[in-house]
Each structure stands twice: as C-alpha cells, then as structure tokens.
Short mmCIF file of C-alpha atoms and ligand atoms in Angstrom, two decimals:
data_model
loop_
_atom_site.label_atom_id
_atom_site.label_comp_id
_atom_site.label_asym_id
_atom_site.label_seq_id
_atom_site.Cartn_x
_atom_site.Cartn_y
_atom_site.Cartn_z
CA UNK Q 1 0.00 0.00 0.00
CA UNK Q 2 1.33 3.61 -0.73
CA UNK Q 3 1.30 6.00 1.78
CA UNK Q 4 0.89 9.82 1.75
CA UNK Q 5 1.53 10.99 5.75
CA UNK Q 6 0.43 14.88 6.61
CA UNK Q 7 2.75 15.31 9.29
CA UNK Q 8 2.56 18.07 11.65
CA UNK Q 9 5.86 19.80 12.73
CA UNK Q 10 7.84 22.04 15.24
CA UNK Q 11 6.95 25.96 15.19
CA UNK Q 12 9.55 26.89 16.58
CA UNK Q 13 10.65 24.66 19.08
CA UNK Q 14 12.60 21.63 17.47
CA UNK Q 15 11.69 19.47 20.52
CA UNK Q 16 7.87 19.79 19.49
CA UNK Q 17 8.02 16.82 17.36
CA UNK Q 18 5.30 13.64 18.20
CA UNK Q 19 6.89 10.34 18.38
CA UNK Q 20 4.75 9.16 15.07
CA UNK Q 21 5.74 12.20 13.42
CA UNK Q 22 8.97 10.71 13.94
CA UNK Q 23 8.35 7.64 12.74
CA UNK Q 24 6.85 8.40 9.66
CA UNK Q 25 9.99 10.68 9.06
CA UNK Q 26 11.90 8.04 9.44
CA UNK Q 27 9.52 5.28 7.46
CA UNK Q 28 9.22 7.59 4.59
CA UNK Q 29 11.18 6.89 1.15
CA UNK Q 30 11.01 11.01 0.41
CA UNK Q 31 9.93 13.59 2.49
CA UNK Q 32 8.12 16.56 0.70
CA UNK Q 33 8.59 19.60 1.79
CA UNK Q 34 7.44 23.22 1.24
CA UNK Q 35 11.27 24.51 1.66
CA UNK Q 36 14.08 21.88 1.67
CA UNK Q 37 16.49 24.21 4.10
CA UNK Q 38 14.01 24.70 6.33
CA UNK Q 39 12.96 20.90 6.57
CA UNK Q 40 16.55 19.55 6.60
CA UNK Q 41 16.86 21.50 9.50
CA UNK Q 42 14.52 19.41 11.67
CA UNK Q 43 15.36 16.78 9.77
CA UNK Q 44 19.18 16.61 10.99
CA UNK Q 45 18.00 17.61 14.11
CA UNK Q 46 16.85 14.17 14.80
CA UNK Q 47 19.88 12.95 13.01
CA UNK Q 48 17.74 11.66 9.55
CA UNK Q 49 19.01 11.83 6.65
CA UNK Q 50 16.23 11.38 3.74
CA UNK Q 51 15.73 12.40 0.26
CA UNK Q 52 13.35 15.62 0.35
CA UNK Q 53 11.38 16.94 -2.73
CA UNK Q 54 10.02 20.45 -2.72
CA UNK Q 55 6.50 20.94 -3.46
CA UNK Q 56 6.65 24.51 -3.78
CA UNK Q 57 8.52 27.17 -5.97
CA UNK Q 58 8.21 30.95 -6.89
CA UNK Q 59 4.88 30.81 -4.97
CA UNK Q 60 3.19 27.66 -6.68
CA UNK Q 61 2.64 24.59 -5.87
CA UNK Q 62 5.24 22.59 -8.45
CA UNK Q 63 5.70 18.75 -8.87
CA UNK Q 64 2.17 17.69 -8.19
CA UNK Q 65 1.87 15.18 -11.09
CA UNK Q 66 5.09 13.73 -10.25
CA UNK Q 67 4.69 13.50 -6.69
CA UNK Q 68 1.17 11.58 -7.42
CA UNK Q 69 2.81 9.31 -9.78
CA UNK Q 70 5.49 8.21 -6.63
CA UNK Q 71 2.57 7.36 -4.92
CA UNK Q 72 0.91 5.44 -7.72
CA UNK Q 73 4.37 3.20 -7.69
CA UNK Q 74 3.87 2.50 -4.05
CA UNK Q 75 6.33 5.37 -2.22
CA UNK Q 76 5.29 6.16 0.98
CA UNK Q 77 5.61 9.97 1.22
CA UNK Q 78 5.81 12.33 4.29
CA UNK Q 79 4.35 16.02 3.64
CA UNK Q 80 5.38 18.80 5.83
CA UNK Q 81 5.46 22.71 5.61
CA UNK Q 82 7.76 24.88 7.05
CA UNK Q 83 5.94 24.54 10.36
CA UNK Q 84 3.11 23.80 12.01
CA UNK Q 85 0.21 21.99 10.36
CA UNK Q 86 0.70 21.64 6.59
CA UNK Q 87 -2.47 22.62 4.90
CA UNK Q 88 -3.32 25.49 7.29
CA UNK Q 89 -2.39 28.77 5.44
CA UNK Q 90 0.38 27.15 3.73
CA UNK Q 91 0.07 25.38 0.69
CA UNK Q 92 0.00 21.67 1.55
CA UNK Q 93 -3.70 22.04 1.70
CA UNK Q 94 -3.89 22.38 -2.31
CA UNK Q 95 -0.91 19.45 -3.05
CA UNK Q 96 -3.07 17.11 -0.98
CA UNK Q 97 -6.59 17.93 -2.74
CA UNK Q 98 -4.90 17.66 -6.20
CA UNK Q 99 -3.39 14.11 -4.30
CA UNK Q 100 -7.47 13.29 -3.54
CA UNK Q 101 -9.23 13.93 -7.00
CA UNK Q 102 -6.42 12.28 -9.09
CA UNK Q 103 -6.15 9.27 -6.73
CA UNK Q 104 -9.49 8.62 -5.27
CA UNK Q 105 -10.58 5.59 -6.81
CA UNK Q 106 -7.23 4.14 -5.24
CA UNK Q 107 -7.98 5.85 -1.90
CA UNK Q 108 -11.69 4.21 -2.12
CA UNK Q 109 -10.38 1.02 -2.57
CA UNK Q 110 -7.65 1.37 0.25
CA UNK Q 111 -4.35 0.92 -2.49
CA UNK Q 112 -3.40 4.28 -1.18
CA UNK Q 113 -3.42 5.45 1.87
CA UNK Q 114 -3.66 9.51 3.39
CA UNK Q 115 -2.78 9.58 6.93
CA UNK Q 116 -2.99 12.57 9.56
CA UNK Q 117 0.02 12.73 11.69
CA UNK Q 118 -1.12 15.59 13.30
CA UNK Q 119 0.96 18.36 15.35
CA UNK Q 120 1.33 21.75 16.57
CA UNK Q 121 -0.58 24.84 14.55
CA UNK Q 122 0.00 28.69 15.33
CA UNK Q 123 -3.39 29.44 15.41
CA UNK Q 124 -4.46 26.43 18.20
CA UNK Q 125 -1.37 27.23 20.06
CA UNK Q 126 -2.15 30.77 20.17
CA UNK Q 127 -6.10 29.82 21.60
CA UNK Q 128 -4.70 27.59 24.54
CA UNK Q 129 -2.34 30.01 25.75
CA UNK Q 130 -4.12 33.39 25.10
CA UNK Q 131 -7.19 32.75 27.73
CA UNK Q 132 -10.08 34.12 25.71
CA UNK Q 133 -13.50 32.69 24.52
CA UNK Q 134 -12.61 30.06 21.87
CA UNK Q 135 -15.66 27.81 22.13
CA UNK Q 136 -16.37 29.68 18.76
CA UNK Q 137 -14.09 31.27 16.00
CA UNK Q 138 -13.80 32.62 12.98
CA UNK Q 139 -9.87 31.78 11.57
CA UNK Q 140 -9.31 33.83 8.46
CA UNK Q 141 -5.71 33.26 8.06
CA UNK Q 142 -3.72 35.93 6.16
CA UNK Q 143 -5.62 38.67 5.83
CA UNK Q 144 -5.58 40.44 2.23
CA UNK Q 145 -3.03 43.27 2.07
CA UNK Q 146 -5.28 45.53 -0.38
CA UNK Q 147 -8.73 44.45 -1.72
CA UNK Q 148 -11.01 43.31 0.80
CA UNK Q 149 -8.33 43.93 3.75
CA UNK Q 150 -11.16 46.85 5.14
CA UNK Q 151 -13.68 44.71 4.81
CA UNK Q 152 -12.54 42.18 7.06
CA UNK Q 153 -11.24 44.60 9.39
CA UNK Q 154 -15.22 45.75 10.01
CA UNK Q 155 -16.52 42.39 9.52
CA UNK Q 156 -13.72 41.69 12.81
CA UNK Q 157 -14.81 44.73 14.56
CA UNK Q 158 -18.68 43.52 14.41
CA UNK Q 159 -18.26 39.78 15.26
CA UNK Q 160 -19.51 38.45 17.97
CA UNK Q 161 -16.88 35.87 17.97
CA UNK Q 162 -13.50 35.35 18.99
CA UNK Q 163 -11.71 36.28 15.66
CA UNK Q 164 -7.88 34.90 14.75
CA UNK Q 165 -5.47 35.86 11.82
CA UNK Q 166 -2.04 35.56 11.22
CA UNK Q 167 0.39 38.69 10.72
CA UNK Q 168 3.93 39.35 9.91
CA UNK Q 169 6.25 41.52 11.20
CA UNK Q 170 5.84 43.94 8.12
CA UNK Q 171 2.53 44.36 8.62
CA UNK Q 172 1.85 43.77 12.46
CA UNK Q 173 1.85 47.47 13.19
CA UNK Q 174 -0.59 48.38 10.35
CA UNK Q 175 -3.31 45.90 11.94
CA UNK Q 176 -3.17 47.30 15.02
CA UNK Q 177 -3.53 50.37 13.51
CA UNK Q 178 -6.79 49.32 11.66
CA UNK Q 179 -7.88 47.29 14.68
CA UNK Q 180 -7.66 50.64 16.94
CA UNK Q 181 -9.65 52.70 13.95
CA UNK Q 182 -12.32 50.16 13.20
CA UNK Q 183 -13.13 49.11 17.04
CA UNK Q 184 -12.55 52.55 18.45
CA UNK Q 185 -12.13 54.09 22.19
CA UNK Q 186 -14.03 52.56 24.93
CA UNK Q 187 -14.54 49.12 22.99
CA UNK Q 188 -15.36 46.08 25.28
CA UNK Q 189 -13.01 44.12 22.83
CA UNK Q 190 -9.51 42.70 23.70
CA UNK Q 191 -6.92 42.49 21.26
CA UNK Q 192 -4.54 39.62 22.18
CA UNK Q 193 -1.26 39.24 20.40
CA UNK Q 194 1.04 36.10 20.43
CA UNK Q 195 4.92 36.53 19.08
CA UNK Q 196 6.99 33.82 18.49
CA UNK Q 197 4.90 30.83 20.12
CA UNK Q 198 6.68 28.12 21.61
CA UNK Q 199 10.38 30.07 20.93
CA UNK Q 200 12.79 31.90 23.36
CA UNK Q 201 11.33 35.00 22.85
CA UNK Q 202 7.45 33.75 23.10
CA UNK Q 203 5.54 36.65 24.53
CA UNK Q 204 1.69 37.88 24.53
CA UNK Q 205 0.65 40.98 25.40
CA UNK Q 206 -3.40 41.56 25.37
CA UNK Q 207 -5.55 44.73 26.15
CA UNK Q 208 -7.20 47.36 24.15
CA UNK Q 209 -6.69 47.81 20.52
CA UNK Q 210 -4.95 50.98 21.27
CA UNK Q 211 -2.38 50.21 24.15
CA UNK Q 212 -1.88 46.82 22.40
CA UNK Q 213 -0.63 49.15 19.31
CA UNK Q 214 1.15 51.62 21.34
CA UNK Q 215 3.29 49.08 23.42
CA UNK Q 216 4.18 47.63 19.90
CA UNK Q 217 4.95 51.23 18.45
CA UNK Q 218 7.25 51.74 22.02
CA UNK Q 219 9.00 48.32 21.28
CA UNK Q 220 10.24 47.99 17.91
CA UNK Q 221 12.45 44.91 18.82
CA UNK Q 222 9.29 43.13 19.51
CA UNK Q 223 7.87 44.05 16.33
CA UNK Q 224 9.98 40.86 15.02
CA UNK Q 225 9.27 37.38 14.34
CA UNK Q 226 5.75 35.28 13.94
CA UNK Q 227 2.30 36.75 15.14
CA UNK Q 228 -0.77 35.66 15.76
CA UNK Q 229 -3.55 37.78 16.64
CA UNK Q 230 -6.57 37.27 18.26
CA UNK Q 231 -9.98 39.69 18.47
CA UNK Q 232 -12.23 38.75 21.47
N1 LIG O 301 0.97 25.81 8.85
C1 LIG O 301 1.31 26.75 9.91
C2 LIG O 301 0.50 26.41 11.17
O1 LIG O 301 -0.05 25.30 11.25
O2 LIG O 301 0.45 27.22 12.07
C3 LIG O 301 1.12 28.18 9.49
C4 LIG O 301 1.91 28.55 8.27
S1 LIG O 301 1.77 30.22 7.83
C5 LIG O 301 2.65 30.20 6.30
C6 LIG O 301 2.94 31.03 8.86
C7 LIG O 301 2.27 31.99 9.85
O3 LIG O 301 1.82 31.27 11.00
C8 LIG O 301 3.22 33.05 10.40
O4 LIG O 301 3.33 34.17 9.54
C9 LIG O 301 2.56 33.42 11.71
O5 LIG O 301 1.48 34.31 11.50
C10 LIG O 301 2.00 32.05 12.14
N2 LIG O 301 3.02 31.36 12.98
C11 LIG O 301 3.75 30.29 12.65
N3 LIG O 301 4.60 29.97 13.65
C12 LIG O 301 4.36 30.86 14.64
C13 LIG O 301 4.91 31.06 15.94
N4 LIG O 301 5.89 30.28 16.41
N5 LIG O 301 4.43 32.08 16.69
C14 LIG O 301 3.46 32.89 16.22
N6 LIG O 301 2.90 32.74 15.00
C15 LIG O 301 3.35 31.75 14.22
#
C-alpha cells in the first residue's frame, strides 16, 4: 500500500516533534517539503538523513503530477510545511486535494493510503495560551493586504466571535492600527497578540486595541518574528 503521511511539525521549538511524526519521518522513502532548508533543519536535528522533494517554488505549488505518480508506484511519502500543520495557510492544503481527485478511486479502494500525523498549529497554540473565549471562531488566516483587507477589518470589529489571523512583522503594526480605527475608544473588545509561540522569545501581550498598538509602536524589537492575533 502507498502512503501519503500529513505530518505536523515544530513551530519553533525543534523538541515539538510527536513520536509518530517521527516515525513516519523516518519510514518515509522522500519527504516533501514546502522549503528543503528549512525541513533539513529538523530533519538533521533528529539525526535523519532522507531524500526531500520540494513541493513549492516561486509561490506555486510545483511537482504535483510527479509527486502523485510516486505514490501510484507505491512510495510512501511524508508532507510537511515549514511549520506547524501543513495545509493550514500554507500550501500543503492544495498538493493534498490535487493528491485526492487524481487518486481517489485508489484511496476508495484502500491501495493508497492519506494519513494525519497531526501536530502543533499557530493558530491552536495561540487559543490555549491566550485565555479568551474560543468555544467559537472565525480563523481567516492571512488577511488580504489591499482588496477586501477593510472589509474584514469591520466584519472583525462587528463579530460576535473570537476572531484569529495571522500577521507578519511587516505588517503587524498596520493591523493594530486598523484594529484601533475600526473598534474605536471605549470598545469592550480585547486584542490579544502572540509573538513567536513556543520560541525563546514567546511573549503575549493583550488589552485594548490601542495600548496593544502603542506598546508595539514603544517596542520595535518586539515588532519581530511570527504573530498571531486574536480579536475577542
Ligand atoms: N501551517 C502553519 C500552522 O499550522 O500554524 C502556518 C503557516 S503560515 C505560512 C505562517 C504563519 O503562521 C506566520 O506568519 C505566523 O502568523 C503564524 N506562525 C507560525 N509559527 C508561529 C509562531 N511560532 N508564533 C506565532 N505565530 C506563528
């Protein structure tokens, strides 16, 4: 039977690997990654050495057809992203439904085989450690950075759920910005913001729109790294 494993990975602490995670690391015959530096990293970090195939170039997901046709000979195959879970705001999620459609009469019949390995995510990692209402979200991942960006930002403002979306370090500053603008003084809304989750540096820092934005504006050396941001 060939094998196609989604395994989740560190992000940012190498030691936040499961033990099957491992194992299907070490089981696979190629690993595919989103960025091959990035994977032999963790890779050698747990001293394997295995043949990795990127998925992903210049933005697009490359190799698909030949990356189905290793499974169709029987390869077992390990998927990861650069971190986290692949398939969640990274493009494993498109590799694996082009994986589906072309090989689902194998998949019915149980020839080939997609498995979850599952792992840590940013945007679950940032929920359990943030403390706010996360019975029910809304995750809208990267937001846009021009057309429809305002939209969302008053669609956040007027939720009455606890809202999540990624941010990087360019643009951190101009969401809080928006954020302060679209929910305004006085609003019964927290902003919650979690840098570098699960690194040295891991820090969140939670209040008002606007004191969330100035202590970011006051500390430009923590306007660095990976965010997550939450809207409760
Ligand atoms: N697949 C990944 C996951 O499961 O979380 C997300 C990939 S997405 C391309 C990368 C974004 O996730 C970063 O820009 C940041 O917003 C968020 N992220 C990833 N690692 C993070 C970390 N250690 N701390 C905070 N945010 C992180």
């Amino acid at each position: 039977m060939s094998k196609l494993s989604i395994v989740g990975t560190p992000i940012g602490n190498l030691g936040d690997l499961t033990i099957r995670a491992l194992d299907a690391l070490k089981s696979a015959d190629i690993v595919l990654c989103e960025d091959t530096r990035v994977t032999k990293k963790l890779l050698s970090h747990y001293g394997l050495e295995k043949p990795t195939l990127s998925y992903h170039s210049h933005s697009k997901l490359s190799r698909s057809d030949e990356i189905i046709g290793l499974i169709r000979e029987g390869k077992e195959l390990a998927l990861v992203s650069d971190a986290g879970t692949p398939g969640i705001s990274d493009p494993g999620a498109e590799l694996v439904s082009r994986v589906r459609e072309a090989l689902s009469a194998e998949i019915d019949s149980g020839v080939v085989k997609i498995e979850a390995i599952p792992g840590p995510s940013a945007l679950v990692v940032a929920l359990s450690i943030a403390g706010v209402p996360c019975a029910d979200f809304t995750f809208l991942g990267f937001l846009p950075h021009k057309k429809g960006r305002e939209t969302l930002f008053k669609e956040i403002a007027s939720s009455e759920r606890t809202m999540v979306f990624y941010e990087s370090p360019h643009r951190i500053l101009r969401s809080l910005l928006s954020l302060a603008d679209h929910l305004g003084p006085g609003s019964k809304k927290a902003v919650t913001v979690c840098r570098e989750l699960t690194k040295i540096y891991e820090e969140v820092k939670s209040g008002p729109a606007e004191s969330v934005l100035e202590f970011f504006e006051a500390h430009p050396d923590k306007v660095r790294g990976e965010f997550v941001v939450i809207v409760s």
